[in-house]
Amino acid sequence: MSCVAVFIGQCGVSLGLEILKSEPPFLQCYDGSQHAVFIDTEIKVLRRINSSLISSNNVFSDLPGCGGCFAKGSSSAQTYLPQILDKIHSQIERTDCCMGILLVHSLCGGTGSGYGSSITQELKSTYPEMFVVNVGVLPFKTGENPIQAYNVVLALAGLQESSDMVILVENSAVSADLSSLKSNISISQINFKIVQDLQLIFRNAKQIPNRCALWEVLKVISSIPTIKLASLGSSYGLDVTANCNQAVRSIRCRTGFSKFHSVSGIVMSSDNKYCLLDKKIEEKFQKAFNFVEWNPFPVEFWCSKSKDRGVNYAVNNEQIASTLVEISDAAMLKCHAGAYLHWFEQYGVYKEDFEHAFNVVSKIQEDYVYYCR
């Protein structure tokens, strides 16, 4: 069982290059290459692609710049969608049995948000029987793009309607995890940590032999279609106890220190012996997740064989919806003031489109509040 990965924009391409270094089993092709497509307007990032793993036919760079604007990216995508879908379809045809498609992109840039949302919607329409999962990277709160909040809300509205699961990567949370270990943090270190966090969806686990890990995570985390936002994290080092304690602290931080409830979660331990965590440590994780009472089996514990010793986790928690509402509120203030709207109107995105996106984010929060009571 295989999947196809699509890496979009500068952020998506950079993460894709790191991801492919770990050689995810479900992206492997019979000839040693990988089922992946790279899409970006910046050719300098695409030059770093290893031609032995990815054919030049799987790289699409003949795109105009998007100027950091969702509307321009979305409008431009409509012109190039047929060519992009041809490249993705050719990869699907090369798999033995394609289960789904993984898209990795930023939610704040023009290419990542505009193309990412448009491609997701088109793929779900074209391949309704396959699952579509998005890894969307949220911006830092003090970003350089004045319209990043607009981009996030508009892109997320499209993903909520088309994607089967959205793994939201919070740059601020990743940076906080790293700052507890290092003083100076670079972008390459953040990207490496993000890919480390994502290993849960890439590695084979003993509990799911010969099955696609991404599909298994989707089944556990997104059991309710309207609340399908996942947050991933990890801790790696030589000491198992230290890894677990660091992962528990990370979970407690991401769940608001028991202020917010979790619907479901997964914890995967990795070492060279397929060792499961002991019951006391499992109980610490369950307490940190702060699960809802109505789910009798909210968490699964997996173990994976790897030369890197560590712990990965995935959680569907209501705090992530609160983060989106903060971003939506910031966008709403600008929208009601009429700030930067002309940037979007020239590409066919009007005030009613913003209102629809705000309503989608509001509905996401309402659903999380309902199911996490």
Tab-separated table of C-alpha atoms in Angstrom:
chain	number	residue	atom	x	y	z
A	1	MET	CA	0.000	0.000	0.000
A	2	SER	CA	1.452	3.331	-1.084
A	3	CYS	CA	0.789	7.050	-0.995
A	4	VAL	CA	1.898	10.033	-3.026
A	5	ALA	CA	3.387	13.141	-1.405
A	6	VAL	CA	3.027	16.648	-2.826
A	7	PHE	CA	5.351	19.346	-1.470
A	8	ILE	CA	4.190	22.887	-2.231
A	9	GLY	CA	5.938	26.237	-1.864
A	10	GLN	CA	9.285	27.073	-0.298
A	11	CYS	CA	8.265	25.745	3.116
A	12	GLY	CA	6.774	22.535	1.714
A	13	VAL	CA	9.757	21.853	-0.556
A	14	SER	CA	12.259	22.417	2.276
A	15	LEU	CA	10.362	20.030	4.542
A	16	GLY	CA	9.973	17.562	1.681
A	17	LEU	CA	13.715	17.372	1.156
A	18	GLU	CA	14.152	16.542	4.863
A	19	ILE	CA	11.279	14.035	4.842
A	20	LEU	CA	12.641	12.066	1.893
A	21	LYS	CA	15.981	11.617	3.691
A	22	SER	CA	14.168	9.305	6.129
A	23	GLU	CA	12.864	7.213	3.191
A	24	PRO	CA	9.225	6.771	4.318
A	25	PRO	CA	8.155	3.201	3.409
A	26	PHE	CA	4.824	4.162	1.853
A	27	LEU	CA	6.508	6.607	-0.543
A	28	GLN	CA	9.034	4.068	-1.844
A	29	CYS	CA	8.838	2.976	-5.481
A	30	TYR	CA	10.085	-0.351	-6.856
A	31	ASP	CA	12.976	1.362	-8.682
A	32	GLY	CA	14.337	3.129	-5.571
A	33	SER	CA	12.749	6.493	-6.354
A	34	GLN	CA	10.004	8.075	-4.271
A	35	HIS	CA	6.389	8.876	-5.077
A	36	ALA	CA	6.613	12.654	-4.677
A	37	VAL	CA	5.883	15.847	-6.597
A	38	PHE	CA	7.540	19.207	-5.847
A	39	ILE	CA	5.807	22.488	-6.724
A	40	ASP	CA	7.277	25.954	-6.232
A	41	THR	CA	7.955	29.282	-7.929
A	42	GLU	CA	11.474	29.504	-6.431
A	43	ILE	CA	13.854	27.429	-8.552
A	44	LYS	CA	16.738	27.905	-6.071
A	45	VAL	CA	15.102	25.595	-3.509
A	46	LEU	CA	14.174	23.018	-6.156
A	47	ARG	CA	17.815	22.767	-7.268
A	48	ARG	CA	18.562	20.892	-4.025
A	49	ILE	CA	16.410	17.904	-5.076
A	50	ASN	CA	18.306	14.630	-5.463
A	51	SER	CA	17.751	13.576	-9.088
A	52	SER	CA	18.346	9.899	-8.195
A	53	LEU	CA	15.292	9.985	-5.911
A	54	ILE	CA	13.050	12.421	-7.768
A	55	SER	CA	12.804	12.704	-11.529
A	56	SER	CA	12.751	16.158	-13.098
A	57	ASN	CA	9.340	15.180	-14.468
A	58	ASN	CA	8.038	15.338	-10.886
A	59	VAL	CA	9.173	18.925	-10.361
A	60	PHE	CA	6.907	21.804	-11.396
A	61	SER	CA	8.448	25.263	-11.301
A	62	ASP	CA	6.965	27.093	-14.296
A	63	LEU	CA	4.831	29.263	-12.027
A	64	PRO	CA	4.519	33.019	-11.561
A	65	GLY	CA	5.298	34.401	-8.117
A	66	CYS	CA	2.373	34.697	-5.700
A	67	GLY	CA	3.578	37.713	-3.722
A	68	GLY	CA	2.680	36.132	-0.381
A	69	CYS	CA	-1.029	36.417	-1.210
A	70	PHE	CA	-3.538	33.551	-1.007
A	71	ALA	CA	-5.780	35.105	-3.656
A	72	LYS	CA	-2.988	35.381	-6.227
A	73	GLY	CA	-1.856	31.817	-5.520
A	74	SER	CA	-5.385	30.449	-5.748
A	75	SER	CA	-6.087	32.359	-8.959
A	76	SER	CA	-2.819	31.248	-10.544
A	77	ALA	CA	-3.454	27.630	-9.505
A	78	GLN	CA	-6.584	27.468	-11.663
A	79	THR	CA	-4.402	27.970	-14.752
A	80	TYR	CA	-1.827	25.322	-13.861
A	81	LEU	CA	-4.017	22.715	-12.129
A	82	PRO	CA	-4.313	20.433	-15.205
A	83	GLN	CA	-0.521	20.185	-15.563
A	84	ILE	CA	-0.007	19.707	-11.828
A	85	LEU	CA	-2.674	17.007	-11.636
A	86	ASP	CA	-1.052	15.204	-14.580
A	87	LYS	CA	2.194	14.934	-12.605
A	88	ILE	CA	0.374	13.693	-9.494
A	89	HIS	CA	-1.670	11.229	-11.548
A	90	SER	CA	1.490	9.805	-13.118
A	91	GLN	CA	2.814	9.080	-9.619
A	92	ILE	CA	-0.462	7.456	-8.584
A	93	GLU	CA	-0.242	5.206	-11.639
A	94	ARG	CA	3.249	4.058	-10.580
A	95	THR	CA	2.074	2.807	-7.161
A	96	ASP	CA	0.917	-0.751	-6.550
A	97	CYS	CA	-2.156	0.364	-4.592
A	98	CYS	CA	-2.435	4.074	-3.832
A	99	MET	CA	-4.387	4.699	-0.626
A	100	GLY	CA	-4.063	8.434	-0.390
A	101	ILE	CA	-2.219	11.694	-0.954
A	102	LEU	CA	-0.187	13.745	1.520
A	103	LEU	CA	0.271	17.473	0.883
A	104	VAL	CA	2.869	19.509	2.791
A	105	HIS	CA	2.787	23.304	2.617
A	106	SER	CA	2.718	26.541	4.561
A	107	LEU	CA	-0.584	28.215	5.393
A	108	CYS	CA	0.741	31.769	5.383
A	109	GLY	CA	2.608	32.126	2.072
A	110	GLY	CA	0.969	32.749	-1.263
A	111	THR	CA	2.070	29.520	-2.952
A	112	GLY	CA	1.543	27.288	0.084
A	113	SER	CA	-1.864	28.650	1.051
A	114	GLY	CA	-3.266	29.407	-2.422
A	115	TYR	CA	-1.934	26.435	-4.384
A	116	GLY	CA	-2.175	24.110	-1.372
A	117	SER	CA	-5.867	24.765	-0.846
A	118	SER	CA	-6.755	24.651	-4.557
A	119	ILE	CA	-4.831	21.427	-5.230
A	120	THR	CA	-6.386	19.753	-2.178
A	121	GLN	CA	-9.913	20.576	-3.315
A	122	GLU	CA	-9.224	19.372	-6.852
A	123	LEU	CA	-7.609	16.127	-5.669
A	124	LYS	CA	-10.507	15.273	-3.383
A	125	SER	CA	-12.910	15.895	-6.243
A	126	THR	CA	-10.854	13.797	-8.670
A	127	TYR	CA	-10.039	10.936	-6.264
A	128	PRO	CA	-12.936	10.823	-3.761
A	129	GLU	CA	-12.126	7.230	-2.774
A	130	MET	CA	-8.609	8.154	-1.566
A	131	PHE	CA	-7.808	9.908	1.682
A	132	VAL	CA	-6.222	13.352	1.452
A	133	VAL	CA	-4.118	14.580	4.377
A	134	ASN	CA	-2.535	18.021	4.706
A	135	VAL	CA	0.427	19.118	6.777
A	136	GLY	CA	-0.107	22.864	7.163
A	137	VAL	CA	2.549	25.048	8.791
A	138	LEU	CA	1.203	27.970	10.797
A	139	PRO	CA	3.225	31.207	10.919
A	140	PHE	CA	4.903	32.789	13.922
A	141	LYS	CA	2.600	35.334	15.545
A	142	THR	CA	5.009	38.125	14.636
A	143	GLY	CA	5.555	37.210	11.001
A	144	GLU	CA	6.811	39.413	8.193
A	145	ASN	CA	3.715	39.050	5.993
A	146	PRO	CA	1.007	41.595	6.957
A	147	ILE	CA	-1.709	39.438	5.370
A	148	GLN	CA	-0.641	36.075	6.832
A	149	ALA	CA	-3.746	35.876	9.051
A	150	TYR	CA	-5.935	36.320	5.944
A	151	ASN	CA	-4.010	33.570	4.150
A	152	VAL	CA	-4.339	31.109	7.029
A	153	VAL	CA	-8.090	31.592	7.454
A	154	LEU	CA	-8.884	31.413	3.725
A	155	ALA	CA	-6.692	28.349	3.178
A	156	LEU	CA	-8.041	26.552	6.229
A	157	ALA	CA	-11.631	27.108	5.098
A	158	GLY	CA	-10.837	25.183	1.906
A	159	LEU	CA	-8.986	22.413	3.754
A	160	GLN	CA	-11.801	21.940	6.256
A	161	GLU	CA	-14.161	21.185	3.385
A	162	SER	CA	-11.804	18.922	1.382
A	163	SER	CA	-9.126	17.340	3.571
A	164	ASP	CA	-9.635	14.187	5.655
A	165	MET	CA	-7.124	15.311	8.279
A	166	VAL	CA	-5.135	18.514	8.762
A	167	ILE	CA	-1.896	18.207	10.720
A	168	LEU	CA	-1.216	21.718	11.950
A	169	VAL	CA	2.410	22.563	12.683
A	170	GLU	CA	2.743	25.553	14.995
A	171	ASN	CA	6.117	27.182	14.463
A	172	SER	CA	5.836	28.817	17.874
A	173	ALA	CA	5.253	25.448	19.599
A	174	VAL	CA	8.158	23.809	17.739
A	175	SER	CA	10.383	26.748	18.643
A	176	ALA	CA	9.310	26.472	22.301
A	177	ASP	CA	10.203	22.767	22.327
A	178	LEU	CA	13.639	23.571	20.889
A	179	SER	CA	14.287	26.556	23.165
A	180	SER	CA	14.102	24.273	26.199
A	181	LEU	CA	17.141	22.438	24.765
A	182	LYS	CA	19.028	25.115	22.791
A	183	SER	CA	19.609	28.852	23.072
A	184	ASN	CA	20.097	29.780	19.395
A	185	ILE	CA	17.593	28.254	16.960
A	186	SER	CA	17.929	28.299	13.174
A	187	ILE	CA	15.339	27.653	10.471
A	188	SER	CA	17.111	24.421	9.498
A	189	GLN	CA	16.837	23.207	13.109
A	190	ILE	CA	13.121	24.032	13.142
A	191	ASN	CA	12.622	22.118	9.873
A	192	PHE	CA	14.555	19.126	11.242
A	193	LYS	CA	12.403	19.152	14.402
A	194	ILE	CA	9.187	19.334	12.358
A	195	VAL	CA	10.244	16.305	10.302
A	196	GLN	CA	11.205	14.499	13.518
A	197	ASP	CA	7.702	15.215	14.873
A	198	LEU	CA	6.191	13.870	11.649
A	199	GLN	CA	7.957	10.505	11.915
A	200	LEU	CA	4.824	9.072	13.540
A	201	ILE	CA	3.043	9.139	10.176
A	202	PHE	CA	6.043	7.788	8.237
A	203	ARG	CA	7.444	4.857	10.244
A	204	ASN	CA	6.231	1.283	10.403
A	205	ALA	CA	5.117	0.276	13.901
A	206	LYS	CA	4.911	-3.222	15.355
A	207	GLN	CA	1.180	-2.778	16.064
A	208	ILE	CA	0.424	-1.955	12.399
A	209	PRO	CA	2.695	-4.327	10.431
A	210	ASN	CA	2.819	-3.787	6.668
A	211	ARG	CA	0.192	-1.074	6.883
A	212	CYS	CA	0.364	2.592	5.978
A	213	ALA	CA	1.113	4.513	9.189
A	214	LEU	CA	-0.520	7.677	7.817
A	215	TRP	CA	-3.810	5.821	7.277
A	216	GLU	CA	-3.673	4.325	10.799
A	217	VAL	CA	-3.062	7.749	12.341
A	218	LEU	CA	-5.949	9.173	10.317
A	219	LYS	CA	-8.319	6.482	11.633
A	220	VAL	CA	-7.441	7.201	15.263
A	221	ILE	CA	-7.099	10.975	15.199
A	222	SER	CA	-9.887	11.973	12.791
A	223	SER	CA	-12.701	9.669	13.841
A	224	ILE	CA	-15.123	12.633	13.765
A	225	PRO	CA	-15.121	14.340	10.324
A	226	THR	CA	-15.789	17.870	11.576
A	227	ILE	CA	-12.948	17.913	14.135
A	228	LYS	CA	-9.922	16.654	12.255
A	229	LEU	CA	-7.044	18.859	13.387
A	230	ALA	CA	-3.959	17.014	14.624
A	231	SER	CA	-0.916	18.230	16.517
A	232	LEU	CA	2.309	16.183	16.487
A	233	GLY	CA	5.373	16.291	18.710
A	234	SER	CA	8.424	14.273	19.718
A	235	SER	CA	11.408	13.968	22.021
A	236	TYR	CA	14.650	12.201	21.053
A	237	GLY	CA	17.772	11.397	23.052
A	238	LEU	CA	19.720	8.591	24.701
A	239	ASP	CA	17.599	8.304	27.848
A	240	VAL	CA	14.107	6.794	27.557
A	241	THR	CA	12.843	8.340	30.795
A	242	ALA	CA	14.068	11.793	29.788
A	243	ASN	CA	12.427	11.425	26.365
A	244	CYS	CA	9.099	10.483	27.957
A	245	ASN	CA	9.228	13.296	30.523
A	246	GLN	CA	10.031	15.844	27.807
A	247	ALA	CA	7.189	14.512	25.616
A	248	VAL	CA	4.753	14.685	28.549
A	249	ARG	CA	5.772	18.305	29.224
A	250	SER	CA	5.255	19.106	25.548
A	251	ILE	CA	1.787	17.510	25.592
A	252	ARG	CA	0.806	19.368	28.762
A	253	CYS	CA	1.897	22.636	27.167
A	254	ARG	CA	-0.034	21.942	23.945
A	255	THR	CA	-3.162	20.953	25.877
A	256	GLY	CA	-3.144	24.094	28.025
A	257	PHE	CA	-2.058	22.234	31.176
A	258	SER	CA	-5.373	20.344	31.430
A	259	LYS	CA	-7.427	23.401	30.483
A	260	PHE	CA	-8.374	21.765	27.161
A	261	HIS	CA	-9.564	18.232	26.452
A	262	SER	CA	-8.246	15.760	23.894
A	263	VAL	CA	-10.465	13.540	21.766
A	264	SER	CA	-7.832	10.953	20.817
A	265	GLY	CA	-4.101	10.396	20.728
A	266	ILE	CA	-1.228	8.095	19.768
A	267	VAL	CA	2.149	7.590	21.446
A	268	MET	CA	4.956	5.751	19.621
A	269	SER	CA	8.240	4.756	21.262
A	270	SER	CA	11.256	4.107	19.031
A	271	ASP	CA	14.390	2.094	19.742
A	272	ASN	CA	16.273	-0.866	18.280
A	273	LYS	CA	14.304	-3.537	20.182
A	274	TYR	CA	10.574	-2.785	19.679
A	275	CYS	CA	10.210	-1.989	23.408
A	276	LEU	CA	6.818	-0.810	24.666
A	277	LEU	CA	6.527	1.799	27.406
A	278	ASP	CA	5.709	0.507	30.878
A	279	LYS	CA	2.266	1.019	32.399
A	280	LYS	CA	3.298	3.856	34.726
A	281	ILE	CA	4.646	5.904	31.845
A	282	GLU	CA	1.510	5.158	29.793
A	283	GLU	CA	-0.595	6.490	32.671
A	284	LYS	CA	1.472	9.709	32.703
A	285	PHE	CA	0.754	10.194	29.017
A	286	GLN	CA	-2.968	9.531	29.464
A	287	LYS	CA	-3.147	12.095	32.259
A	288	ALA	CA	-1.252	14.684	30.199
A	289	PHE	CA	-3.597	14.239	27.223
A	290	ASN	CA	-6.641	14.978	29.444
A	291	PHE	CA	-9.015	12.877	27.347
A	292	VAL	CA	-12.777	13.353	27.086
A	293	GLU	CA	-14.849	10.940	29.177
A	294	TRP	CA	-17.054	9.650	26.357
A	295	ASN	CA	-14.199	7.960	24.439
A	296	PRO	CA	-13.532	4.544	26.093
A	297	PHE	CA	-10.363	3.881	24.031
A	298	PRO	CA	-8.839	7.330	23.414
A	299	VAL	CA	-5.178	6.403	23.018
A	300	GLU	CA	-3.039	3.813	21.253
A	301	PHE	CA	0.556	2.963	22.211
A	302	TRP	CA	2.855	1.826	19.405
A	303	CYS	CA	6.504	0.856	19.216
A	304	SER	CA	8.818	1.212	16.232
A	305	LYS	CA	12.278	-0.123	15.469
A	306	SER	CA	14.752	2.669	14.798
A	307	LYS	CA	18.389	3.506	15.434
A	308	ASP	CA	17.139	6.800	16.935
A	309	ARG	CA	15.702	6.387	20.426
A	310	GLY	CA	12.734	8.625	21.087
A	311	VAL	CA	9.017	9.174	21.601
A	312	ASN	CA	6.506	10.579	19.101
A	313	TYR	CA	2.919	11.563	19.760
A	314	ALA	CA	-0.160	12.778	17.895
A	315	VAL	CA	-3.158	14.395	19.560
A	316	ASN	CA	-6.513	15.818	18.521
A	317	ASN	CA	-7.026	18.542	21.121
A	318	GLU	CA	-9.352	21.509	21.333
A	319	GLN	CA	-6.541	23.993	22.030
A	320	ILE	CA	-5.535	23.984	18.368
A	321	ALA	CA	-9.002	25.323	17.513
A	322	SER	CA	-8.462	28.167	19.993
A	323	THR	CA	-5.192	29.013	18.232
A	324	LEU	CA	-7.053	29.236	14.925
A	325	VAL	CA	-9.701	31.468	16.465
A	326	GLU	CA	-6.963	33.876	17.607
A	327	ILE	CA	-5.653	34.046	14.052
A	328	SER	CA	-9.202	34.424	12.695
A	329	ASP	CA	-9.963	37.256	15.148
A	330	ALA	CA	-6.824	39.106	14.023
A	331	ALA	CA	-7.881	38.673	10.389
A	332	MET	CA	-11.426	39.775	11.185
A	333	LEU	CA	-10.250	43.050	12.740
A	334	LYS	CA	-8.261	43.865	9.611
A	335	CYS	CA	-11.132	42.828	7.347
A	336	HIS	CA	-13.695	45.002	9.109
A	337	ALA	CA	-11.259	47.910	8.844
A	338	GLY	CA	-10.870	47.215	5.122
A	339	ALA	CA	-7.107	46.687	5.444
A	340	TYR	CA	-5.365	45.065	2.459
A	341	LEU	CA	-8.656	43.863	0.940
A	342	HIS	CA	-7.731	45.382	-2.420
A	343	TRP	CA	-4.845	42.885	-2.626
A	344	PHE	CA	-7.418	40.103	-2.709
A	345	GLU	CA	-10.217	41.737	-4.670
A	346	GLN	CA	-8.031	42.109	-7.779
A	347	TYR	CA	-7.814	38.283	-7.874
A	348	GLY	CA	-11.504	37.608	-7.241
A	349	VAL	CA	-11.579	37.150	-3.458
A	350	TYR	CA	-14.131	39.472	-1.899
A	351	LYS	CA	-15.466	40.347	1.546
A	352	GLU	CA	-18.123	37.624	1.424
A	353	ASP	CA	-15.348	35.055	0.902
A	354	PHE	CA	-13.701	36.301	4.076
A	355	GLU	CA	-16.997	36.109	5.965
A	356	HIS	CA	-17.444	32.510	4.809
A	357	ALA	CA	-13.936	31.645	6.012
A	358	PHE	CA	-14.546	33.281	9.397
A	359	ASN	CA	-17.751	31.255	9.759
A	360	VAL	CA	-15.894	28.022	8.948
A	361	VAL	CA	-13.290	28.681	11.659
A	362	SER	CA	-16.031	29.622	14.112
A	363	LYS	CA	-17.872	26.379	13.328
A	364	ILE	CA	-14.666	24.395	13.922
A	365	GLN	CA	-14.391	25.871	17.405
A	366	GLU	CA	-18.089	25.233	18.113
A	367	ASP	CA	-17.665	21.567	17.134
A	368	TYR	CA	-14.605	21.181	19.356
A	369	VAL	CA	-16.447	22.742	22.295
A	370	TYR	CA	-19.384	20.358	21.698
A	371	TYR	CA	-17.341	17.172	21.458
A	372	CYS	CA	-14.861	18.113	24.189
A	373	ARG	CA	-17.405	18.833	26.895
